[in-house]
Amino acid sequence: MNVAIVGATGLVGGVMIKVLEERNFPVGRLIPVASERSVGKEVRFKDQSFSVIGLEEAVSLKPDVALFSAGGATSLAWAPRFAEAGTTVIDNSSAWRKEPGVPLVVPEVNAHILKKTDKIIANPNCSTIPLVVVLNTLHQRYILKRVVVSTYQSVTGSGMKGVKQLTEERAGKTSPLFYPYPIDLNIIPQGGAFTENGYTLEEIKLMDESRKILGIPDLRITGTVVRVPVLGGHSESVNIELEKDFVLEEVCSMLAATPGVILQNDHSKQEYPMPLYAGGKDEVFVGRIRRDDSLPAGLNLWLVSDNLRKGAATNAVQIAGYLLEKGYL
Ligand code: A2P
């Protein structure tokens, strides 16, 4: 497979290359792509160097698959160009996620919707991915009635610019802010621009994408997205109301048996997921599982997942792996 990474010099692009290598994805030729600023830079893959090229040249090489993580504008303009050249695009931006004909996929939940003819496939938002992995298991057995989620999102979710602001503030440097406020020693309850109803764009993505992936268009879900001065991953506090009552032990064992989930829920050992330890891992870590006694069938839990891995690169590579396995690539 000839594999293009569009955004190869970025945070997610770099992790995509690492995950392709770790998973031994059958890469014939790696084609790193970035903006004109980066053309000629070297990218390492399996102890070899590959030169970054521009988008026009990359399209002309007709890669079998292109993993995109170079922002919405690049995806909007270039994903169709690659698709027309016969390349299957797996796009990590939000540009195509809401498009009705474009599958929005978390393999553990809905890989079965993928078809050989899909040429643009959307990779969901970094908070949505771990959330739906957990919600799907609960929905299969108890049926979701309502979900309330609050996120605590790593600065790595904003790409290089978010990480730069945090590290520079920590080093005492005063440079122009990427976020609207200082992020070190602070939390910012804003993810992206505000919309008319008072929600931010990241909150709308979390709610709309969960409905689309789970296939529950009328799911009652509400969210608050918060940026925190953390690197290892996104955390989420999730309150879930179910249609059917449950036994807590059964919920725990079902989540423990969910592919891609690791339970860290031993209260007696103060065991619970934290971004410091989830960083660099591919799984969704779940803990603090307890009843919400204010509801007839209510559940609280806490999840953490590395947003650059399962929240972005790993999920995209898993989609590519599924397509390969099915003979769709
Ligand atoms: P470049 O490094 O040349 O700017 P991050 O989100 O971590 O900041 O990474 C963004 C990625 O998207 C980088 O690889 C960046 O390349 C790439 N990128 C940004 N704008 C464009 C563009 N107009 N065309 C191609 N790649 C782009």
XYZ file of C-alpha atoms and ligand atoms in Angstrom:
356
model
C 0.000 0.000 0.000
C 1.220 3.486 -0.814
C 0.132 5.595 2.136
C 0.020 9.401 2.189
C -0.014 11.258 5.491
C -1.408 14.729 4.906
C -0.235 16.832 7.854
C 2.815 14.611 8.406
C 4.705 17.363 10.266
C 1.856 17.899 12.753
C 1.137 16.260 16.097
C -1.512 13.817 14.869
C 0.340 13.178 11.585
C 3.459 12.206 13.533
C 1.493 9.761 15.668
C -0.188 8.319 12.545
C 3.265 7.458 11.176
C 4.253 5.905 14.505
C 1.045 3.822 14.708
C 1.426 2.576 11.109
C 4.903 1.400 12.070
C 3.857 -0.175 15.395
C 0.960 -2.042 13.769
C 3.133 -3.191 10.909
C 0.674 -1.785 8.386
C 1.882 -2.979 4.958
C 3.282 0.357 3.774
C 5.015 0.088 0.390
C 5.794 3.757 0.086
C 5.178 6.369 2.764
C 4.230 9.737 1.264
C 4.521 12.524 3.866
C 2.604 15.648 2.854
C 2.435 19.085 4.493
C 2.224 22.753 3.573
C 4.671 24.347 1.148
C 6.607 25.603 4.220
C 7.639 22.039 5.033
C 8.396 20.654 1.569
C 11.792 18.948 1.640
C 11.788 18.273 5.398
C 12.584 14.685 6.365
C 10.217 12.332 8.169
C 11.392 9.034 9.712
C 9.529 5.770 9.158
C 11.011 2.331 9.909
C 14.572 3.698 10.100
C 14.289 5.395 6.742
C 13.895 9.053 5.806
C 11.121 10.268 3.543
C 10.929 13.787 2.097
C 7.815 15.862 2.677
C 6.065 16.822 -0.553
C 3.200 19.177 -1.427
C -0.437 18.261 -2.009
C -0.422 18.590 -5.812
C 2.503 16.183 -6.180
C 0.927 13.771 -3.672
C -2.344 13.570 -5.644
C -0.385 12.797 -8.813
C 1.197 9.777 -7.064
C -2.307 8.271 -6.608
C -1.700 6.751 -3.146
C -3.914 3.792 -2.180
C -4.890 5.520 1.040
C -4.398 9.022 2.471
C -4.700 9.777 6.164
C -5.503 13.479 6.547
C -4.853 15.623 9.620
C -4.065 19.081 8.294
C -7.158 21.045 9.322
C -10.658 21.401 7.897
C -9.819 23.776 5.032
C -7.178 21.422 3.602
C -9.554 18.449 3.883
C -12.439 20.301 2.296
C -10.354 21.331 -0.692
C -8.152 18.264 -1.133
C -10.006 15.141 0.014
C -12.191 15.197 -3.149
C -9.090 15.639 -5.332
C -7.488 12.517 -3.816
C -10.796 10.617 -4.019
C -11.127 11.469 -7.730
C -7.626 10.064 -8.262
C -8.824 6.778 -6.726
C -7.300 7.278 -3.258
C -9.322 6.313 -0.181
C -9.207 9.262 2.228
C -9.540 8.832 5.994
C -10.012 12.351 7.266
C -9.348 13.417 10.834
C -10.762 16.944 10.429
C -14.373 17.912 11.032
C -14.876 18.929 7.378
C -16.778 15.819 6.232
C -18.145 14.322 9.433
C -21.694 15.628 9.121
C -22.017 14.959 5.387
C -24.836 12.386 5.031
C -23.036 10.139 2.511
C -19.756 10.119 4.455
C -19.344 7.314 7.003
C -18.191 8.498 10.443
C -16.487 5.494 11.952
C -15.221 4.110 15.240
C -14.345 0.527 14.261
C -15.459 -1.056 17.578
C -18.895 0.523 17.093
C -19.820 0.802 13.409
C -17.121 -0.488 11.038
C -19.861 -2.599 9.409
C -21.244 0.503 7.622
C -18.078 0.796 5.494
C -18.346 -0.124 1.808
C -15.772 -0.654 -0.930
C -17.120 2.424 -2.731
C -16.481 4.825 0.204
C -13.715 7.146 -0.913
C -13.942 9.718 1.904
C -14.305 8.337 5.419
C -14.460 10.636 8.441
C -12.556 10.008 11.665
C -14.578 11.436 14.597
C -13.631 14.112 17.121
C -11.066 13.141 19.765
C -13.574 13.271 22.656
C -16.357 11.575 20.712
C -14.331 8.442 19.904
C -13.702 7.160 23.468
C -17.171 8.257 24.575
C -19.032 6.206 21.951
C -16.869 3.123 22.563
C -18.242 3.105 26.124
C -21.797 4.281 25.328
C -22.231 1.650 22.610
C -21.668 -1.220 25.041
C -24.203 0.225 27.491
C -26.725 0.960 24.726
C -26.618 -2.618 23.388
C -27.728 -3.975 26.740
C -29.667 -1.228 28.566
C -30.614 1.400 25.903
C -29.407 4.959 26.365
C -31.978 7.456 27.550
C -29.861 10.544 28.236
C -26.177 11.412 28.458
C -24.497 14.386 30.187
C -20.775 14.714 29.496
C -18.122 17.165 30.660
C -14.678 16.939 29.089
C -11.256 17.887 30.437
C -9.258 18.150 27.231
C -5.500 18.063 26.718
C -3.778 20.912 24.904
C -2.447 18.327 22.420
C -5.979 18.341 20.957
C -5.233 21.807 19.586
C -2.122 20.629 17.717
C 1.367 22.125 18.007
C 0.012 25.591 18.846
C -1.769 24.439 22.014
C 1.276 22.544 23.278
C 3.492 25.543 22.490
C 1.349 27.918 24.535
C 1.398 25.644 27.588
C 5.123 24.891 27.435
C 6.083 28.515 26.838
C 3.918 29.750 29.699
C 5.544 27.142 31.930
C 8.970 28.330 30.847
C 7.984 31.900 31.774
C 7.945 33.169 28.181
C 5.304 35.639 27.103
C 4.346 34.982 23.514
C 1.061 35.580 21.663
C -1.741 33.388 23.027
C -3.279 30.636 20.908
C -6.152 30.143 23.387
C -8.152 33.215 24.405
C -6.557 33.101 27.904
C -3.483 31.655 29.654
C -3.804 27.867 29.949
C -1.144 27.073 32.559
C -2.619 27.067 36.085
C -5.997 27.632 34.456
C -8.919 25.836 32.823
C -10.762 27.296 29.842
C -14.431 26.352 29.394
C -14.361 27.004 25.655
C -13.608 24.550 22.835
C -13.700 26.382 19.514
C -15.961 29.276 18.578
C -19.328 29.933 20.206
C -22.510 29.215 18.279
C -25.835 31.074 18.564
C -27.254 28.790 21.255
C -24.307 29.334 23.621
C -22.622 25.989 22.904
C -19.104 25.889 21.464
C -18.297 24.086 18.216
C -16.480 21.280 20.064
C -19.607 20.660 22.146
C -21.803 20.513 19.045
C -19.378 18.026 17.463
C -19.433 15.813 20.546
C -23.239 15.687 20.593
C -23.956 15.424 16.840
C -21.188 12.925 16.121
C -22.237 10.646 18.992
C -25.766 10.528 17.570
C -24.495 9.722 14.061
C -22.017 6.999 15.092
C -24.388 5.286 17.518
C -27.195 5.530 14.948
C -29.534 7.217 17.446
C -30.517 10.492 15.745
C -32.720 11.601 18.647
C -30.314 10.680 21.475
C -30.672 13.146 24.359
C -27.080 14.219 24.969
C -25.590 17.445 26.265
C -21.970 18.404 26.804
C -19.501 20.911 28.201
C -16.016 21.016 26.684
C -13.180 22.309 28.850
C -9.477 22.753 28.040
C -7.075 21.860 30.863
C -3.272 22.254 31.151
C -2.579 18.569 30.493
C -0.676 16.657 27.782
C -1.471 12.939 28.046
C -5.082 12.732 26.915
C -8.679 13.824 27.205
C -10.726 12.944 30.302
C -14.522 12.855 30.443
C -16.989 12.779 33.309
C -20.068 10.997 31.970
C -23.533 10.772 33.520
C -25.735 8.232 31.777
C -29.440 7.545 32.195
C -30.490 4.120 30.920
C -33.919 2.769 29.941
C -33.390 -0.553 31.712
C -32.078 -0.967 35.224
C -28.715 -2.666 35.707
C -26.517 -4.455 38.185
C -23.332 -2.465 38.701
C -21.072 -5.541 38.598
C -22.544 -6.500 35.239
C -21.869 -3.014 33.847
C -18.246 -3.315 35.001
C -17.744 -6.739 33.480
C -19.369 -5.689 30.193
C -17.101 -2.654 29.950
C -14.063 -4.753 30.864
C -14.966 -7.122 28.004
C -15.408 -4.300 25.469
C -12.625 -4.379 22.846
C -10.299 -1.410 23.318
C -11.436 -0.688 26.895
C -9.367 -1.158 30.049
C -11.137 -0.961 33.394
C -9.323 0.909 36.174
C -11.995 0.833 38.811
C -10.654 -0.608 42.046
C -11.693 2.016 44.586
C -9.928 0.202 47.419
C -6.600 0.868 45.648
C -7.474 4.428 44.599
C -7.384 3.100 41.047
C -8.854 5.310 38.332
C -7.781 6.543 34.892
C -5.576 9.623 34.593
C -4.081 11.350 31.543
C -0.555 11.133 32.923
C -0.757 7.338 32.541
C -3.104 7.039 29.526
C -0.689 9.044 27.333
C 0.949 6.963 24.610
C -1.601 4.124 24.969
C -4.223 3.058 22.437
C -7.030 2.089 24.838
C -9.942 3.866 26.490
C -9.494 3.696 30.277
C -12.669 3.654 32.383
C -13.180 3.988 36.124
C -15.074 5.722 38.954
C -18.078 3.597 37.933
C -20.963 4.140 40.348
C -24.721 4.459 40.480
C -26.360 7.861 40.167
C -29.009 7.451 42.833
C -30.851 10.584 41.707
C -32.170 8.579 38.721
C -34.028 5.232 38.452
C -31.285 3.751 36.224
C -28.416 6.225 36.357
C -24.694 5.679 36.082
C -21.622 7.868 36.545
C -18.222 7.061 35.097
C -14.902 8.673 34.272
C -12.939 7.890 31.127
C -9.532 8.888 29.810
C -7.957 8.256 26.418
C -4.935 9.629 24.562
C -6.579 11.997 22.094
C -3.656 11.740 19.657
C -3.929 7.925 19.649
C -7.420 6.370 19.996
C -8.900 9.873 19.677
C -7.218 10.398 16.303
C -4.294 8.434 14.789
C -5.024 4.933 16.125
C -8.686 5.137 15.146
C -7.733 6.256 11.606
C -5.193 3.430 11.229
C -7.757 0.930 12.590
C -10.194 2.086 9.874
C -7.469 1.571 7.258
C -6.755 -1.873 8.740
C -10.431 -2.825 8.523
C -10.624 -1.695 4.866
C -7.535 -3.726 4.076
C -8.861 -6.824 5.811
C -12.145 -6.567 3.879
C -10.304 -6.141 0.564
C -11.723 -2.600 0.177
C -8.340 -0.943 -0.390
P 3.137 22.474 8.240
O 3.983 21.867 9.335
O 3.870 22.566 6.939
O 2.468 23.752 8.639
P -0.804 20.599 13.979
O -2.296 20.502 14.047
O -0.115 19.684 14.923
O -0.344 22.007 14.093
O -0.407 20.095 12.502
C -1.016 20.606 11.337
C -0.484 19.854 10.122
O -1.220 20.282 8.976
C 0.974 20.155 9.820
O 1.582 19.019 9.259
C 0.856 21.265 8.786
O 1.972 21.398 7.938
C -0.315 20.777 7.994
N -0.930 21.867 7.235
C -1.441 23.018 7.700
N -1.909 23.785 6.711
C -1.698 23.090 5.566
C -1.971 23.318 4.185
N -2.548 24.451 3.756
N -1.601 22.379 3.284
C -1.006 21.230 3.697
N -0.733 20.950 4.981
C -1.082 21.854 5.918
